[in-house]
Amino acid sequence: CHTFGFRSFFLFGESPVYDRPTFEQLSGLNTATPQGLLAARDFLGNARMGYKAALCQRDIAIYLAMGLNGLIYGRLARGRARPLPWVWLVLIGVMPIGLDGLSQLLSQPPFNLLPYRESDWTLRLITGGLFGTSVAWLVFPLLDGMLDTPRPASVVRRSIG
């Protein structure tokens, strides 16, 4: 996770999020240079801005969505749900996060192939949440099916002794 300060949440400061211009202004860093990007990644925070979370906004959304959907799955669907079809994983999870991330990447140096754009924290939360949700509904039923698979009698007899 890159954890750039302008793509991370901050705790105990003036704001939980800072867009790139505000982050640059308050931190004194110029993120237009490679050195500035490295400094934005390594920036931990300060008393005014708050202190940076250990993961970027999109990763937090992915893990939070997977955790919440795991709780929902365990409570309501365990043993009954089928895995999300791969095509839905691609359409719901991979396409939105891929389009957002790739279009942002290709709009910035060194590529500059598209008009400049920087996704905001809400779009990162939405695309991360969609990805985490779709992965959860693929993986949890698969894991559930593997863990509940009956073992052959020969394996059970060998393990008993």
PDB file of C-alpha atoms in Angstrom:
ATOM      1  CA  CYS A   1       0.000   0.000   0.000  1.00  0.00           C
ATOM      2  CA  HIS A   2       1.484   3.344  -1.021  1.00  0.00           C
ATOM      3  CA  THR A   3      -0.109   5.277   1.888  1.00  0.00           C
ATOM      4  CA  PHE A   4       0.387   8.665   0.285  1.00  0.00           C
ATOM      5  CA  GLY A   5      -0.799  11.309   2.723  1.00  0.00           C
ATOM      6  CA  PHE A   6      -3.274  12.706   0.195  1.00  0.00           C
ATOM      7  CA  ARG A   7      -4.849   9.231  -0.206  1.00  0.00           C
ATOM      8  CA  SER A   8      -4.935   8.226   3.446  1.00  0.00           C
ATOM      9  CA  PHE A   9      -7.139   8.908   6.439  1.00  0.00           C
ATOM     10  CA  PHE A  10      -5.828  11.005   9.323  1.00  0.00           C
ATOM     11  CA  LEU A  11      -6.741  10.577  12.968  1.00  0.00           C
ATOM     12  CA  PHE A  12      -6.977  13.294  15.631  1.00  0.00           C
ATOM     13  CA  GLY A  13      -6.405  16.269  13.320  1.00  0.00           C
ATOM     14  CA  GLU A  14      -8.347  19.060  11.673  1.00  0.00           C
ATOM     15  CA  SER A  15      -9.772  16.735   9.032  1.00  0.00           C
ATOM     16  CA  PRO A  16      -9.912  12.970   8.436  1.00  0.00           C
ATOM     17  CA  VAL A  17      -8.962  13.465   4.751  1.00  0.00           C
ATOM     18  CA  TYR A  18      -6.904  15.926   2.721  1.00  0.00           C
ATOM     19  CA  ASP A  19      -6.995  16.298  -1.037  1.00  0.00           C
ATOM     20  CA  ARG A  20      -3.642  16.706  -2.770  1.00  0.00           C
ATOM     21  CA  PRO A  21      -3.538  20.553  -2.834  1.00  0.00           C
ATOM     22  CA  THR A  22      -4.573  20.833   0.823  1.00  0.00           C
ATOM     23  CA  PHE A  23      -2.128  18.118   1.824  1.00  0.00           C
ATOM     24  CA  GLU A  24       0.696  19.900  -0.009  1.00  0.00           C
ATOM     25  CA  GLN A  25      -0.196  23.224   1.576  1.00  0.00           C
ATOM     26  CA  LEU A  26      -0.395  21.888   5.142  1.00  0.00           C
ATOM     27  CA  SER A  27       2.548  19.482   4.946  1.00  0.00           C
ATOM     28  CA  GLY A  28       4.837  21.699   2.882  1.00  0.00           C
ATOM     29  CA  LEU A  29       5.520  18.832   0.442  1.00  0.00           C
ATOM     30  CA  ASN A  30       5.500  19.088  -3.355  1.00  0.00           C
ATOM     31  CA  THR A  31       4.035  15.801  -4.591  1.00  0.00           C
ATOM     32  CA  ALA A  32       4.732  16.627  -8.247  1.00  0.00           C
ATOM     33  CA  THR A  33       8.273  15.290  -7.905  1.00  0.00           C
ATOM     34  CA  PRO A  34       9.384  11.709  -7.197  1.00  0.00           C
ATOM     35  CA  GLN A  35      11.079  12.897  -4.007  1.00  0.00           C
ATOM     36  CA  GLY A  36       7.866  14.645  -2.944  1.00  0.00           C
ATOM     37  CA  LEU A  37       5.839  11.479  -3.535  1.00  0.00           C
ATOM     38  CA  LEU A  38       8.256   9.494  -1.397  1.00  0.00           C
ATOM     39  CA  ALA A  39       7.994  12.137   1.303  1.00  0.00           C
ATOM     40  CA  ALA A  40       4.161  12.025   1.057  1.00  0.00           C
ATOM     41  CA  ARG A  41       4.353   8.263   1.551  1.00  0.00           C
ATOM     42  CA  ASP A  42       6.673   8.579   4.537  1.00  0.00           C
ATOM     43  CA  PHE A  43       4.789  11.509   6.095  1.00  0.00           C
ATOM     44  CA  LEU A  44       3.305  10.264   9.377  1.00  0.00           C
ATOM     45  CA  GLY A  45       1.423  13.392  10.339  1.00  0.00           C
ATOM     46  CA  ASN A  46       1.621  16.135  12.913  1.00  0.00           C
ATOM     47  CA  ALA A  47      -0.473  17.678  15.662  1.00  0.00           C
ATOM     48  CA  ARG A  48      -2.348  19.974  13.255  1.00  0.00           C
ATOM     49  CA  MET A  49      -3.139  17.519  10.455  1.00  0.00           C
ATOM     50  CA  GLY A  50      -3.458  14.441  12.638  1.00  0.00           C
ATOM     51  CA  TYR A  51      -1.678  11.154  12.186  1.00  0.00           C
ATOM     52  CA  LYS A  52      -1.877   9.055   9.065  1.00  0.00           C
ATOM     53  CA  ALA A  53      -3.560   5.650   9.066  1.00  0.00           C
ATOM     54  CA  ALA A  54      -1.295   2.721   8.208  1.00  0.00           C
ATOM     55  CA  LEU A  55      -3.238   1.880   5.030  1.00  0.00           C
ATOM     56  CA  CYS A  56      -4.567   3.997   2.174  1.00  0.00           C
ATOM     57  CA  GLN A  57      -8.265   4.816   1.920  1.00  0.00           C
ATOM     58  CA  ARG A  58      -8.972   2.179  -0.745  1.00  0.00           C
ATOM     59  CA  ASP A  59      -7.253  -0.615   1.190  1.00  0.00           C
ATOM     60  CA  ILE A  60      -9.144   0.302   4.346  1.00  0.00           C
ATOM     61  CA  ALA A  61     -12.398   0.074   2.370  1.00  0.00           C
ATOM     62  CA  ILE A  62     -11.407  -3.310   0.919  1.00  0.00           C
ATOM     63  CA  TYR A  63     -10.546  -4.840   4.298  1.00  0.00           C
ATOM     64  CA  LEU A  64     -13.521  -3.267   6.062  1.00  0.00           C
ATOM     65  CA  ALA A  65     -15.909  -4.547   3.365  1.00  0.00           C
ATOM     66  CA  MET A  66     -14.404  -8.029   3.531  1.00  0.00           C
ATOM     67  CA  GLY A  67     -14.702  -8.062   7.315  1.00  0.00           C
ATOM     68  CA  LEU A  68     -18.281  -6.790   7.397  1.00  0.00           C
ATOM     69  CA  ASN A  69     -19.368  -9.158   4.639  1.00  0.00           C
ATOM     70  CA  GLY A  70     -17.633 -12.001   6.455  1.00  0.00           C
ATOM     71  CA  LEU A  71     -19.719 -11.251   9.533  1.00  0.00           C
ATOM     72  CA  ILE A  72     -22.895 -11.093   7.427  1.00  0.00           C
ATOM     73  CA  TYR A  73     -21.960 -14.325   5.664  1.00  0.00           C
ATOM     74  CA  GLY A  74     -21.231 -16.118   8.921  1.00  0.00           C
ATOM     75  CA  ARG A  75     -24.472 -14.949  10.498  1.00  0.00           C
ATOM     76  CA  LEU A  76     -26.922 -15.287   7.608  1.00  0.00           C
ATOM     77  CA  ALA A  77     -25.550 -17.349   4.754  1.00  0.00           C
ATOM     78  CA  ARG A  78     -23.061 -19.870   6.116  1.00  0.00           C
ATOM     79  CA  GLY A  79     -23.439 -23.194   4.366  1.00  0.00           C
ATOM     80  CA  ARG A  80     -26.202 -21.911   2.079  1.00  0.00           C
ATOM     81  CA  ALA A  81     -24.565 -19.347  -0.203  1.00  0.00           C
ATOM     82  CA  ARG A  82     -22.937 -20.211  -3.470  1.00  0.00           C
ATOM     83  CA  PRO A  83     -19.740 -18.447  -4.521  1.00  0.00           C
ATOM     84  CA  LEU A  84     -20.154 -15.261  -6.512  1.00  0.00           C
ATOM     85  CA  PRO A  85     -19.674 -16.107 -10.210  1.00  0.00           C
ATOM     86  CA  TRP A  86     -16.362 -14.901 -11.635  1.00  0.00           C
ATOM     87  CA  VAL A  87     -18.082 -12.673 -14.178  1.00  0.00           C
ATOM     88  CA  TRP A  88     -19.802 -10.781 -11.345  1.00  0.00           C
ATOM     89  CA  LEU A  89     -16.524 -10.466  -9.472  1.00  0.00           C
ATOM     90  CA  VAL A  90     -15.021  -8.821 -12.551  1.00  0.00           C
ATOM     91  CA  LEU A  91     -18.036  -6.574 -13.218  1.00  0.00           C
ATOM     92  CA  ILE A  92     -18.733  -5.510  -9.628  1.00  0.00           C
ATOM     93  CA  GLY A  93     -15.293  -5.592  -8.060  1.00  0.00           C
ATOM     94  CA  VAL A  94     -12.474  -5.490 -10.574  1.00  0.00           C
ATOM     95  CA  MET A  95     -13.842  -3.166 -13.271  1.00  0.00           C
ATOM     96  CA  PRO A  96     -14.706  -0.166 -11.035  1.00  0.00           C
ATOM     97  CA  ILE A  97     -11.476  -0.285  -9.027  1.00  0.00           C
ATOM     98  CA  GLY A  98      -9.453  -0.943 -12.190  1.00  0.00           C
ATOM     99  CA  LEU A  99     -11.036   1.895 -14.158  1.00  0.00           C
ATOM    100  CA  ASP A 100     -10.604   4.338 -11.293  1.00  0.00           C
ATOM    101  CA  GLY A 101      -7.014   3.382 -10.552  1.00  0.00           C
ATOM    102  CA  LEU A 102      -5.861   2.999 -14.151  1.00  0.00           C
ATOM    103  CA  SER A 103      -7.470   6.207 -15.399  1.00  0.00           C
ATOM    104  CA  GLN A 104      -5.911   8.084 -12.494  1.00  0.00           C
ATOM    105  CA  LEU A 105      -2.501   6.505 -13.140  1.00  0.00           C
ATOM    106  CA  LEU A 106      -2.570   7.269 -16.865  1.00  0.00           C
ATOM    107  CA  SER A 107      -3.580  10.887 -16.242  1.00  0.00           C
ATOM    108  CA  GLN A 108      -0.545  11.703 -14.111  1.00  0.00           C
ATOM    109  CA  PRO A 109       3.197  11.937 -14.736  1.00  0.00           C
ATOM    110  CA  PRO A 110       5.083  10.264 -16.239  1.00  0.00           C
ATOM    111  CA  PHE A 111       2.237   9.019 -18.465  1.00  0.00           C
ATOM    112  CA  ASN A 112      -0.022  12.075 -18.996  1.00  0.00           C
ATOM    113  CA  LEU A 113      -2.085  10.064 -21.526  1.00  0.00           C
ATOM    114  CA  LEU A 114      -5.471  11.256 -20.204  1.00  0.00           C
ATOM    115  CA  PRO A 115      -6.700  14.580 -18.817  1.00  0.00           C
ATOM    116  CA  TYR A 116      -5.475  14.933 -15.232  1.00  0.00           C
ATOM    117  CA  ARG A 117      -7.716  13.403 -12.584  1.00  0.00           C
ATOM    118  CA  GLU A 118      -7.349  12.420  -8.960  1.00  0.00           C
ATOM    119  CA  SER A 119     -10.087  10.299  -7.449  1.00  0.00           C
ATOM    120  CA  ASP A 120     -11.395  11.561  -4.137  1.00  0.00           C
ATOM    121  CA  TRP A 121     -11.797   9.636  -0.914  1.00  0.00           C
ATOM    122  CA  THR A 122     -15.466   8.809  -1.549  1.00  0.00           C
ATOM    123  CA  LEU A 123     -14.697   7.174  -4.893  1.00  0.00           C
ATOM    124  CA  ARG A 124     -11.825   5.245  -3.305  1.00  0.00           C
ATOM    125  CA  LEU A 125     -14.157   4.014  -0.550  1.00  0.00           C
ATOM    126  CA  ILE A 126     -16.849   3.013  -3.044  1.00  0.00           C
ATOM    127  CA  THR A 127     -14.538   1.159  -5.426  1.00  0.00           C
ATOM    128  CA  GLY A 128     -12.641  -0.472  -2.553  1.00  0.00           C
ATOM    129  CA  GLY A 129     -15.910  -1.457  -0.878  1.00  0.00           C
ATOM    130  CA  LEU A 130     -17.260  -2.998  -4.077  1.00  0.00           C
ATOM    131  CA  PHE A 131     -14.049  -4.957  -4.578  1.00  0.00           C
ATOM    132  CA  GLY A 132     -13.931  -6.170  -0.965  1.00  0.00           C
ATOM    133  CA  THR A 133     -17.603  -7.166  -1.036  1.00  0.00           C
ATOM    134  CA  SER A 134     -17.309  -9.096  -4.285  1.00  0.00           C
ATOM    135  CA  VAL A 135     -14.147 -10.902  -3.136  1.00  0.00           C
ATOM    136  CA  ALA A 136     -15.814 -11.812   0.162  1.00  0.00           C
ATOM    137  CA  TRP A 137     -18.830 -13.338  -1.584  1.00  0.00           C
ATOM    138  CA  LEU A 138     -16.515 -15.351  -3.814  1.00  0.00           C
ATOM    139  CA  VAL A 139     -14.047 -16.498  -1.162  1.00  0.00           C
ATOM    140  CA  PHE A 140     -16.162 -17.136   1.951  1.00  0.00           C
ATOM    141  CA  PRO A 141     -18.510 -19.673   0.306  1.00  0.00           C
ATOM    142  CA  LEU A 142     -15.495 -21.409  -1.271  1.00  0.00           C
ATOM    143  CA  LEU A 143     -13.696 -21.615   2.079  1.00  0.00           C
ATOM    144  CA  ASP A 144     -16.875 -22.723   3.795  1.00  0.00           C
ATOM    145  CA  GLY A 145     -17.324 -25.510   1.258  1.00  0.00           C
ATOM    146  CA  MET A 146     -13.722 -26.660   1.644  1.00  0.00           C
ATOM    147  CA  LEU A 147     -13.841 -26.675   5.438  1.00  0.00           C
ATOM    148  CA  ASP A 148     -17.161 -28.549   5.611  1.00  0.00           C
ATOM    149  CA  THR A 149     -16.106 -31.220   3.137  1.00  0.00           C
ATOM    150  CA  PRO A 150     -16.609 -34.658   4.694  1.00  0.00           C
ATOM    151  CA  ARG A 151     -13.389 -36.610   5.022  1.00  0.00           C
ATOM    152  CA  PRO A 152     -13.201 -40.124   3.586  1.00  0.00           C
ATOM    153  CA  ALA A 153     -13.587 -42.921   6.161  1.00  0.00           C
ATOM    154  CA  SER A 154     -10.035 -44.170   5.480  1.00  0.00           C
ATOM    155  CA  VAL A 155      -8.594 -40.798   6.501  1.00  0.00           C
ATOM    156  CA  VAL A 156     -10.734 -40.685   9.636  1.00  0.00           C
ATOM    157  CA  ARG A 157      -9.645 -44.238  10.664  1.00  0.00           C
ATOM    158  CA  ARG A 158      -5.958 -43.404  10.109  1.00  0.00           C
ATOM    159  CA  SER A 159      -6.177 -40.231  12.202  1.00  0.00           C
ATOM    160  CA  ILE A 160      -7.856 -42.060  15.098  1.00  0.00           C
ATOM    161  CA  GLY A 161      -5.158 -44.695  15.170  1.00  0.00           C
TER     162      GLY A 161
END
